[in-house]
Short mmCIF file of C-alpha atoms and ligand atoms in Angstrom, two decimals:
data_model
loop_
_atom_site.label_atom_id
_atom_site.label_comp_id
_atom_site.label_asym_id
_atom_site.label_seq_id
_atom_site.Cartn_x
_atom_site.Cartn_y
_atom_site.Cartn_z
CA MET A 1 50.15 -98.45 107.26
CA TYR A 2 49.30 -96.61 104.04
CA GLN A 3 49.88 -97.91 100.57
CA ALA A 4 50.64 -95.78 97.49
CA SER A 5 50.84 -97.32 94.01
CA THR A 6 52.28 -96.45 90.65
CA ARG A 7 52.14 -98.28 87.36
CA LEU A 8 55.09 -98.60 84.99
CA PHE A 9 55.00 -99.35 81.31
CA VAL A 10 57.91 -101.16 79.66
CA SER A 11 58.71 -100.78 75.97
CA THR A 12 61.58 -102.00 73.84
CA LYS A 13 63.16 -100.63 70.71
CA SER A 14 61.62 -102.33 67.68
CA GLY A 15 61.25 -102.06 63.95
CA ALA A 16 58.11 -101.12 62.10
CA SER A 17 57.07 -104.50 60.72
CA ALA A 18 54.48 -106.65 62.47
CA ALA A 19 57.09 -109.30 63.19
CA ASP A 20 59.38 -106.72 64.76
CA LEU A 21 56.55 -105.34 66.83
CA TYR A 22 55.72 -108.80 68.09
CA GLN A 23 59.35 -109.48 68.80
CA GLY A 24 59.64 -106.19 70.72
CA ASN A 25 56.58 -106.97 72.76
CA ARG A 26 57.97 -110.40 73.72
CA LEU A 27 61.23 -108.79 74.78
CA SER A 28 59.38 -106.31 76.99
CA GLN A 29 57.41 -109.12 78.63
CA ASP A 30 60.64 -111.01 79.30
CA ARG A 31 62.20 -107.93 80.88
CA VAL A 32 59.23 -107.19 83.06
CA LEU A 33 60.03 -110.07 85.40
CA SER A 34 63.63 -108.96 85.95
CA TYR A 35 62.42 -105.39 86.45
CA THR A 36 60.13 -106.41 89.32
CA GLN A 37 63.20 -107.83 91.09
CA LEU A 38 65.15 -104.64 90.51
CA LEU A 39 62.25 -102.59 91.83
CA MET A 40 62.32 -104.53 95.08
CA GLY A 41 66.08 -104.45 95.29
CA GLU A 42 68.25 -102.46 97.67
CA THR A 43 70.11 -100.50 94.96
CA LEU A 44 66.97 -98.70 93.86
CA ALA A 45 65.89 -98.33 97.50
CA GLN A 46 69.19 -96.59 98.32
CA ARG A 47 68.85 -94.24 95.38
CA THR A 48 65.33 -93.33 96.48
CA ILE A 49 66.51 -92.74 100.06
CA ASP A 50 69.29 -90.48 98.79
CA LYS A 51 66.92 -88.56 96.56
CA LEU A 52 64.33 -87.96 99.27
CA GLY A 53 66.83 -87.67 102.13
CA LEU A 54 65.05 -90.34 104.16
CA HIS A 55 66.32 -91.72 107.45
CA MET A 56 65.92 -95.40 106.87
CA SER A 57 67.97 -98.28 105.63
CA ALA A 58 67.77 -99.53 102.07
CA LYS A 59 66.76 -102.92 103.43
CA THR A 60 63.78 -101.52 105.35
CA LEU A 61 62.59 -99.55 102.36
CA SER A 62 62.99 -102.44 99.93
CA GLU A 63 60.96 -104.66 102.28
CA ASN A 64 58.06 -102.22 101.95
CA VAL A 65 58.12 -102.20 98.16
CA LYS A 66 56.16 -104.73 96.20
CA ALA A 67 56.35 -104.94 92.43
CA THR A 68 54.13 -107.27 90.45
CA ALA A 69 53.74 -107.89 86.76
CA LYS A 70 50.59 -109.24 85.23
CA ALA A 71 51.26 -112.22 82.99
CA ASP A 72 51.54 -111.43 79.24
CA THR A 73 51.52 -107.69 79.78
CA VAL A 74 54.26 -105.09 79.85
CA LEU A 75 52.85 -103.38 82.94
CA ILE A 76 54.35 -103.39 86.41
CA ASP A 77 52.40 -102.40 89.51
CA VAL A 78 54.51 -100.90 92.27
CA LYS A 79 53.11 -100.68 95.79
CA VAL A 80 54.86 -98.87 98.60
CA LEU A 81 53.87 -99.20 102.26
CA ASP A 82 54.62 -96.50 104.79
CA ARG A 83 53.30 -95.19 108.08
CA SER A 84 52.65 -91.75 106.56
CA PRO A 85 50.31 -91.49 103.56
CA ILE A 86 52.27 -88.54 102.12
CA ARG A 87 55.61 -90.27 102.44
CA ALA A 88 54.12 -93.44 100.90
CA ARG A 89 53.16 -91.36 97.86
CA ASP A 90 56.52 -89.59 97.69
CA ILE A 91 58.50 -92.81 97.97
CA ALA A 92 56.37 -94.52 95.31
CA ASN A 93 56.85 -91.64 92.89
CA ALA A 94 60.57 -91.12 93.60
CA LEU A 95 61.23 -94.86 93.40
CA SER A 96 59.46 -95.05 90.04
CA ASP A 97 61.35 -92.02 88.68
CA GLU A 98 64.65 -93.48 89.88
CA PHE A 99 63.74 -96.75 88.26
CA VAL A 100 63.21 -95.03 84.91
CA VAL A 101 66.73 -93.59 85.23
CA LEU A 102 68.18 -96.93 86.38
CA VAL A 103 66.67 -98.78 83.42
CA SER A 104 67.91 -96.27 80.92
CA GLU A 105 71.40 -96.66 82.41
CA LEU A 106 71.24 -100.43 82.35
CA GLU A 107 69.68 -100.75 78.91
CA THR A 108 72.03 -98.33 77.09
CA PRO A 109 74.70 -100.51 75.45
CA LYS A 110 77.21 -97.69 75.00
CA PRO A 111 77.18 -93.99 75.93
CA GLY A 112 75.14 -91.91 73.53
CA ALA A 113 73.33 -94.91 72.03
CA GLN A 114 69.58 -95.48 72.07
CA PRO A 115 68.56 -97.65 75.06
CA ASP A 116 67.21 -101.13 74.23
CA ALA A 117 64.28 -100.72 76.59
CA ARG A 118 62.48 -97.86 78.16
CA VAL A 119 60.24 -97.52 81.20
CA VAL A 120 57.56 -94.89 81.49
CA VAL A 121 55.66 -94.06 84.68
CA GLU A 122 52.22 -94.64 83.27
CA GLN A 123 50.36 -93.78 86.48
CA ARG A 124 51.75 -91.74 89.33
CA ALA A 125 50.91 -92.26 92.98
CA SER A 126 48.44 -90.13 94.88
CA ILE A 127 48.00 -89.80 98.67
CA PRO A 128 46.21 -92.91 99.94
CA GLU A 129 43.02 -92.01 101.82
CA SER A 130 42.66 -94.90 104.20
CA PRO A 131 45.21 -97.23 105.75
CA VAL A 132 45.56 -100.79 104.51
CA VAL A 133 46.73 -102.01 107.90
CA PRO A 134 44.76 -102.27 110.15
CA LYS A 135 41.78 -103.00 107.93
CA THR A 136 39.25 -101.83 110.52
CA THR A 137 36.08 -102.64 108.61
CA ARG A 138 37.37 -106.03 107.56
CA ASN A 139 38.62 -106.78 111.07
CA ILE A 140 35.31 -105.77 112.64
CA GLY A 141 33.47 -107.91 110.09
CA LEU A 142 35.75 -110.84 110.74
CA GLY A 143 35.41 -110.29 114.50
CA ILE A 144 31.62 -110.31 114.32
CA ALA A 145 31.60 -113.40 112.09
CA PHE A 146 34.11 -115.20 114.29
CA GLY A 147 32.28 -114.13 117.46
CA ALA A 148 28.97 -115.34 116.09
CA LEU A 149 30.54 -118.64 115.07
CA VAL A 150 32.12 -119.17 118.48
CA GLY A 151 28.86 -118.12 120.18
CA VAL A 152 26.77 -120.57 118.17
CA GLY A 153 29.38 -123.27 118.75
CA LEU A 154 29.38 -122.69 122.50
CA ALA A 155 25.58 -122.61 122.61
CA VAL A 156 25.40 -125.94 120.77
CA LEU A 157 28.09 -127.41 123.03
CA ARG A 158 26.32 -126.14 126.14
CA ASP A 159 23.07 -127.64 124.95
CA GLN A 160 24.81 -130.96 124.30
CA LEU A 161 26.41 -130.93 127.75
CA ASP A 162 23.24 -129.73 129.48
CA ASN A 163 21.95 -132.66 131.50
CA THR A 164 19.14 -130.80 133.24
CA VAL A 165 15.45 -131.45 132.76
CA LYS A 166 13.82 -128.99 130.40
CA ASP A 167 10.91 -130.66 128.69
CA ARG A 168 7.93 -132.86 129.30
CA LYS A 169 9.29 -135.76 127.24
CA THR A 170 12.51 -136.05 129.28
CA ILE A 171 10.62 -135.83 132.56
CA GLU A 172 8.08 -138.45 131.55
CA GLU A 173 10.80 -140.79 130.27
CA LEU A 174 12.83 -140.44 133.46
CA THR A 175 9.96 -140.85 135.87
CA GLY A 176 7.82 -143.26 133.88
CA VAL A 177 4.70 -141.25 134.73
CA GLY A 178 2.92 -138.24 133.23
CA LEU A 179 3.66 -134.59 133.99
CA VAL A 180 0.74 -133.09 135.94
CA GLY A 181 1.64 -129.45 135.75
CA SER A 182 4.17 -126.72 134.97
CA VAL A 183 4.46 -123.74 137.29
CA PRO A 184 6.09 -120.72 135.64
CA LEU A 185 8.91 -118.73 137.19
CA ASP A 186 7.23 -116.02 139.28
CA LYS A 187 9.51 -113.59 141.10
CA GLU A 188 6.59 -112.38 143.24
CA ARG A 189 6.56 -115.82 144.94
CA ARG A 190 9.95 -115.06 146.46
CA LYS A 191 8.35 -112.29 148.51
CA HIS A 192 4.94 -113.85 149.12
CA ALA A 193 4.86 -117.61 148.72
CA ALA A 194 1.05 -117.82 148.93
CA ILE A 195 -1.10 -116.75 146.02
CA SER A 196 -4.43 -115.07 146.88
CA PHE A 197 -6.50 -117.16 144.53
CA GLU A 198 -9.65 -115.11 145.07
CA THR A 199 -8.11 -112.04 143.49
CA GLU A 200 -5.29 -113.40 141.41
CA ASN A 201 -5.46 -114.39 137.76
CA SER A 202 -1.74 -114.50 136.96
CA SER A 203 -0.27 -117.24 134.81
CA THR A 204 1.09 -118.87 137.99
CA ALA A 205 -2.38 -118.96 139.55
CA GLU A 206 -3.79 -120.42 136.33
CA ALA A 207 -1.02 -123.04 136.19
CA LEU A 208 -1.79 -124.08 139.76
CA ARG A 209 -5.54 -124.28 139.06
CA LYS A 210 -4.71 -126.56 136.15
CA LEU A 211 -2.46 -128.63 138.41
CA ARG A 212 -5.32 -128.87 140.93
CA THR A 213 -7.69 -130.14 138.24
CA ASN A 214 -5.15 -132.67 136.99
CA LEU A 215 -4.58 -133.95 140.54
CA GLN A 216 -8.33 -134.34 141.04
CA PHE A 217 -8.61 -136.36 137.85
CA LEU A 218 -5.59 -138.58 138.45
CA GLY A 219 -7.73 -141.35 139.84
CA VAL A 220 -11.30 -140.64 138.78
CA ASP A 221 -12.92 -143.10 141.20
CA ASN A 222 -10.40 -142.70 143.97
CA PRO A 223 -8.45 -139.44 143.54
CA PRO A 224 -5.37 -139.01 145.76
CA ARG A 225 -6.27 -137.14 148.95
CA VAL A 226 -3.08 -137.40 150.94
CA ILE A 227 -0.37 -135.98 148.71
CA VAL A 228 3.30 -135.67 149.63
CA VAL A 229 5.17 -132.88 147.81
CA THR A 230 8.86 -133.58 147.35
CA SER A 231 11.78 -133.24 144.91
CA SER A 232 15.25 -134.62 144.42
CA THR A 233 17.35 -131.72 145.76
CA PRO A 234 16.81 -128.61 147.95
CA ALA A 235 15.23 -125.39 146.69
CA GLU A 236 13.16 -126.80 143.87
CA GLY A 237 9.96 -125.06 144.98
CA LYS A 238 8.45 -127.83 147.14
CA SER A 239 7.18 -125.62 149.97
CA THR A 240 5.95 -122.81 147.71
CA THR A 241 4.10 -125.24 145.47
CA ALA A 242 2.71 -127.23 148.40
CA ILE A 243 1.20 -124.02 149.79
CA ASN A 244 -0.30 -123.04 146.47
CA VAL A 245 -1.63 -126.47 145.58
CA ALA A 246 -3.35 -126.46 148.99
CA LEU A 247 -4.73 -122.96 148.35
CA ALA A 248 -5.92 -123.92 144.86
CA LEU A 249 -7.77 -126.91 146.33
CA ALA A 250 -9.23 -124.69 149.07
CA GLU A 251 -10.41 -122.25 146.40
CA ALA A 252 -12.39 -125.12 144.87
CA ASP A 253 -14.37 -125.46 148.16
CA HIS A 254 -12.33 -128.28 149.66
CA ASN A 255 -11.23 -128.36 153.27
CA VAL A 256 -7.48 -128.66 153.08
CA VAL A 257 -4.82 -129.25 155.70
CA LEU A 258 -1.25 -128.38 154.84
CA VAL A 259 1.30 -130.35 156.85
CA ASP A 260 4.96 -129.41 157.14
CA GLY A 261 6.71 -132.76 156.88
CA ASP A 262 10.11 -131.11 156.41
CA MET A 263 11.22 -131.18 160.03
CA ARG A 264 14.82 -130.42 159.18
CA ARG A 265 14.24 -127.20 157.22
CA PRO A 266 10.65 -126.23 158.00
CA ALA A 267 9.32 -123.42 155.81
CA LEU A 268 5.53 -123.29 156.03
CA ALA A 269 5.34 -121.31 159.30
CA LYS A 270 7.77 -118.76 157.90
CA TYR A 271 6.14 -118.56 154.45
CA LEU A 272 2.64 -118.21 155.92
CA GLY A 273 3.47 -116.05 158.95
CA LEU A 274 2.42 -118.65 161.53
CA VAL A 275 3.76 -119.80 164.92
CA GLY A 276 6.14 -122.68 164.31
CA GLN A 277 6.92 -124.03 167.77
CA VAL A 278 4.00 -126.44 168.12
CA GLY A 279 3.35 -128.71 165.18
CA PHE A 280 3.79 -132.11 163.60
CA SER A 281 6.76 -133.20 165.73
CA THR A 282 5.06 -131.97 168.92
CA VAL A 283 1.95 -134.07 168.23
CA LEU A 284 4.03 -137.13 167.28
CA SER A 285 6.06 -136.92 170.46
CA GLY A 286 2.93 -136.44 172.55
CA GLY A 287 3.66 -132.84 173.48
CA ALA A 288 0.29 -131.58 172.18
CA THR A 289 -2.92 -132.94 170.72
CA LEU A 290 -3.67 -132.63 167.03
CA ALA A 291 -6.49 -130.19 167.72
CA GLU A 292 -4.13 -127.98 169.71
CA ALA A 293 -1.47 -127.98 167.01
CA LEU A 294 -3.67 -127.26 163.98
CA GLN A 295 -3.72 -123.58 163.04
CA GLU A 296 -6.34 -121.71 161.11
CA THR A 297 -4.98 -119.35 158.46
CA GLN A 298 -6.11 -116.11 156.90
CA PHE A 299 -7.19 -118.19 153.89
CA PRO A 300 -10.65 -119.77 154.02
CA ARG A 301 -10.72 -123.59 154.28
CA LEU A 302 -6.94 -123.85 154.76
CA THR A 303 -5.61 -125.29 158.02
CA VAL A 304 -1.91 -125.76 158.69
CA LEU A 305 0.07 -128.16 160.85
CA THR A 306 3.55 -126.66 161.07
CA ALA A 307 6.63 -128.82 161.56
CA GLY A 308 7.14 -128.08 165.26
CA THR A 309 10.60 -128.01 166.78
CA THR A 310 13.20 -130.08 164.96
CA PRO A 311 13.46 -133.50 166.65
CA PRO A 312 16.76 -135.41 166.78
CA ASN A 313 15.31 -138.30 164.73
CA PRO A 314 12.90 -136.98 162.06
CA SER A 315 13.01 -140.09 159.83
CA GLU A 316 12.09 -142.39 162.72
CA LEU A 317 9.34 -140.09 163.90
CA LEU A 318 7.86 -139.78 160.40
CA GLY A 319 7.97 -143.54 159.88
CA SER A 320 6.33 -144.31 163.23
CA LEU A 321 2.91 -145.84 163.65
CA THR A 322 1.84 -142.61 165.39
CA ALA A 323 2.65 -140.68 162.22
CA HIS A 324 0.64 -143.18 160.18
CA LYS A 325 -2.32 -142.76 162.54
CA LEU A 326 -1.98 -138.99 162.57
CA LEU A 327 -2.12 -138.78 158.79
CA ASN A 328 -5.15 -141.09 158.77
CA GLU A 329 -6.79 -138.86 161.36
CA LEU A 330 -6.16 -135.85 159.14
CA ARG A 331 -7.50 -137.74 156.13
CA SER A 332 -10.75 -138.31 157.97
CA GLN A 333 -11.05 -134.69 159.04
CA PHE A 334 -10.14 -132.98 155.74
CA ASP A 335 -10.81 -133.43 152.04
CA TYR A 336 -7.14 -133.07 151.18
CA VAL A 337 -3.91 -133.47 153.15
CA ILE A 338 -0.96 -131.82 151.43
CA VAL A 339 2.37 -132.73 153.02
CA ASP A 340 5.45 -130.62 152.29
CA SER A 341 8.64 -132.64 152.73
CA SER A 342 12.43 -132.79 152.44
CA PRO A 343 14.48 -133.50 149.31
CA LEU A 344 14.61 -137.20 148.43
CA LEU A 345 18.32 -137.38 147.68
CA ALA A 346 19.29 -135.80 151.01
CA VAL A 347 17.29 -137.78 153.56
CA THR A 348 14.73 -140.60 153.64
CA ASP A 349 12.00 -138.45 155.28
CA ALA A 350 10.00 -137.89 152.10
CA ALA A 351 10.23 -141.54 151.06
CA VAL A 352 9.06 -142.58 154.55
CA LEU A 353 6.16 -140.12 154.42
CA SER A 354 5.20 -141.28 150.95
CA THR A 355 4.30 -144.75 152.24
CA ASN A 356 1.48 -143.16 154.25
CA SER A 357 0.18 -141.17 151.26
CA ASP A 358 -2.02 -141.73 148.24
CA GLY A 359 0.42 -140.11 145.87
CA VAL A 360 3.65 -138.14 145.60
CA LEU A 361 4.05 -134.90 143.68
CA ILE A 362 7.70 -134.62 142.57
CA MET A 363 9.00 -131.17 141.75
CA ALA A 364 11.75 -130.65 139.18
CA ARG A 365 13.20 -127.23 138.48
CA PHE A 366 13.61 -126.22 134.83
CA GLY A 367 17.26 -126.08 133.82
CA GLN A 368 18.44 -126.90 137.38
CA THR A 369 17.37 -130.40 138.30
CA LYS A 370 19.74 -132.89 136.71
CA ARG A 371 18.34 -135.86 134.85
CA ASP A 372 20.14 -138.41 136.99
CA GLN A 373 19.01 -136.64 140.17
CA LEU A 374 15.36 -136.93 139.13
CA ALA A 375 15.87 -140.55 138.11
CA HIS A 376 17.50 -141.36 141.47
CA ALA A 377 14.74 -139.58 143.36
CA VAL A 378 12.06 -141.64 141.61
CA ALA A 379 14.08 -144.81 142.21
CA SER A 380 14.31 -144.06 145.93
CA LEU A 381 10.52 -143.71 146.06
CA LYS A 382 9.99 -146.94 144.17
CA ALA A 383 12.40 -148.67 146.54
CA VAL A 384 10.11 -147.99 149.51
CA GLY A 385 7.03 -148.97 147.51
CA ALA A 386 5.52 -145.47 147.42
CA PRO A 387 2.16 -145.11 145.70
CA SER A 388 2.06 -143.67 142.20
CA SER A 389 4.20 -140.56 141.94
CA VAL A 390 3.56 -137.72 139.56
CA PRO A 391 6.10 -135.10 138.48
CA CYS A 392 5.46 -131.36 138.34
N1 ATP B 401 7.35 -120.42 140.83
C1 ATP B 401 8.38 -119.81 141.39
N2 ATP B 401 8.97 -118.76 140.78
C2 ATP B 401 10.02 -118.13 141.32
N3 ATP B 401 10.60 -118.47 142.46
C3 ATP B 401 10.07 -119.51 143.14
C4 ATP B 401 8.96 -120.25 142.63
N4 ATP B 401 8.69 -121.25 143.51
C5 ATP B 401 9.59 -121.12 144.50
N5 ATP B 401 10.43 -120.09 144.27
C6 ATP B 401 11.54 -119.63 145.13
O1 ATP B 401 12.54 -120.64 145.13
C7 ATP B 401 13.14 -120.74 146.40
C8 ATP B 401 12.96 -122.15 146.93
O2 ATP B 401 11.59 -122.38 147.07
P1 ATP B 401 11.00 -123.32 148.19
O3 ATP B 401 11.43 -122.91 149.55
O4 ATP B 401 9.54 -123.42 147.93
O5 ATP B 401 11.75 -124.66 147.74
P2 ATP B 401 11.92 -125.99 148.55
O6 ATP B 401 12.11 -127.05 147.51
O7 ATP B 401 10.82 -126.15 149.51
O8 ATP B 401 13.29 -125.74 149.30
P3 ATP B 401 13.86 -126.61 150.53
O9 ATP B 401 14.52 -127.79 149.90
O10 ATP B 401 14.81 -125.69 151.20
O11 ATP B 401 12.68 -127.01 151.39
C9 ATP B 401 12.45 -119.72 147.28
O12 ATP B 401 13.24 -118.58 147.31
C10 ATP B 401 11.15 -119.46 146.56
O13 ATP B 401 10.67 -118.16 146.82
MG1 MG B 402 10.79 -126.56 151.58
#
């Protein structure tokens, strides 16, 4: 919609003295208010329609006319809205001209006499350049401001509702122990789980070297050598990290054996390109000796005991005396025994394994692991009397 405006000036007949002038001015101001009503009335609208030959009702036209008078002045602003800018101008001008005629008719007491008041079109309308509705710039501005406000609001709300672990403080409060390391997100690990420490200096490799050092210094006199890697829920990076912690320790000249204690969803054989049929479960059930089941890898000083075929009763097998003896046997043969395991909240396997270990490394995934899940996982470890657990 376009808006064209005119300005009308109202004057009344008055004498020459100052008092008369003042009086005349007051009269004009009093009239101005009634004039605004007349300007928005249907009589004037009809006259304008007739003059311009418009096809619209007097009511519609009068609804698009707005007349306002500034207090204590004799000026009236007339604004006309129309879909066409040219017609808006024409209506505003015709309406103002008609109003001048209407006032002279109304204010002439008897034919031939001087009218008591006169209206002059002080400013005529021109073609409006831009529409007043829609106010594109204003609307875009408002939209951006509103969008930003809603966005910030949602972000704050999301943050308030976010109950995942995201910082060291939360993790340490929930677990009651210190954070030993942070492994960054590394898309390359999705293709190749193992990091070639000899050649790699990425931030992930550095983070794992730091984790290795922290693990070695956890107990200065008696550092943990049999370490179970677990987490609260699936897919939190247990297997990938277990592999790389083992490789980082092997890089530091330690003989390391990596054991797949996740008999339900074994991953090490797949991640490392090894044969998975004969492994931990095979040795525990007497199907093979430990020496037969251990596999050398392409990485120096890293030996792997895969999970073997999935037994019907993994928890029982892992909690058996044979398993206890097997882990002790591995402890005597290697400097470090890193055991990958199942999620704590799903099955008891990891908790059972933890009782045969020196320490448990609990993984938590940034922005994914929920606070209560981590808390429950730690509680389930404490319930079986696991040795000190450290989060990562
Ligand atoms: N640091 C990392 N950066 C990016 N992706 C990773 C990282 N660590 C692991 N992943 C990916 O996350 C997924 C789950 O990893 P992984 O198999 O190690 O987890 P998990 O906890 O052992 O899972 P499950 O509970 O099934 O045993 C895999 O696709 C893996 O490649
Ligand atoms: Mg796994």
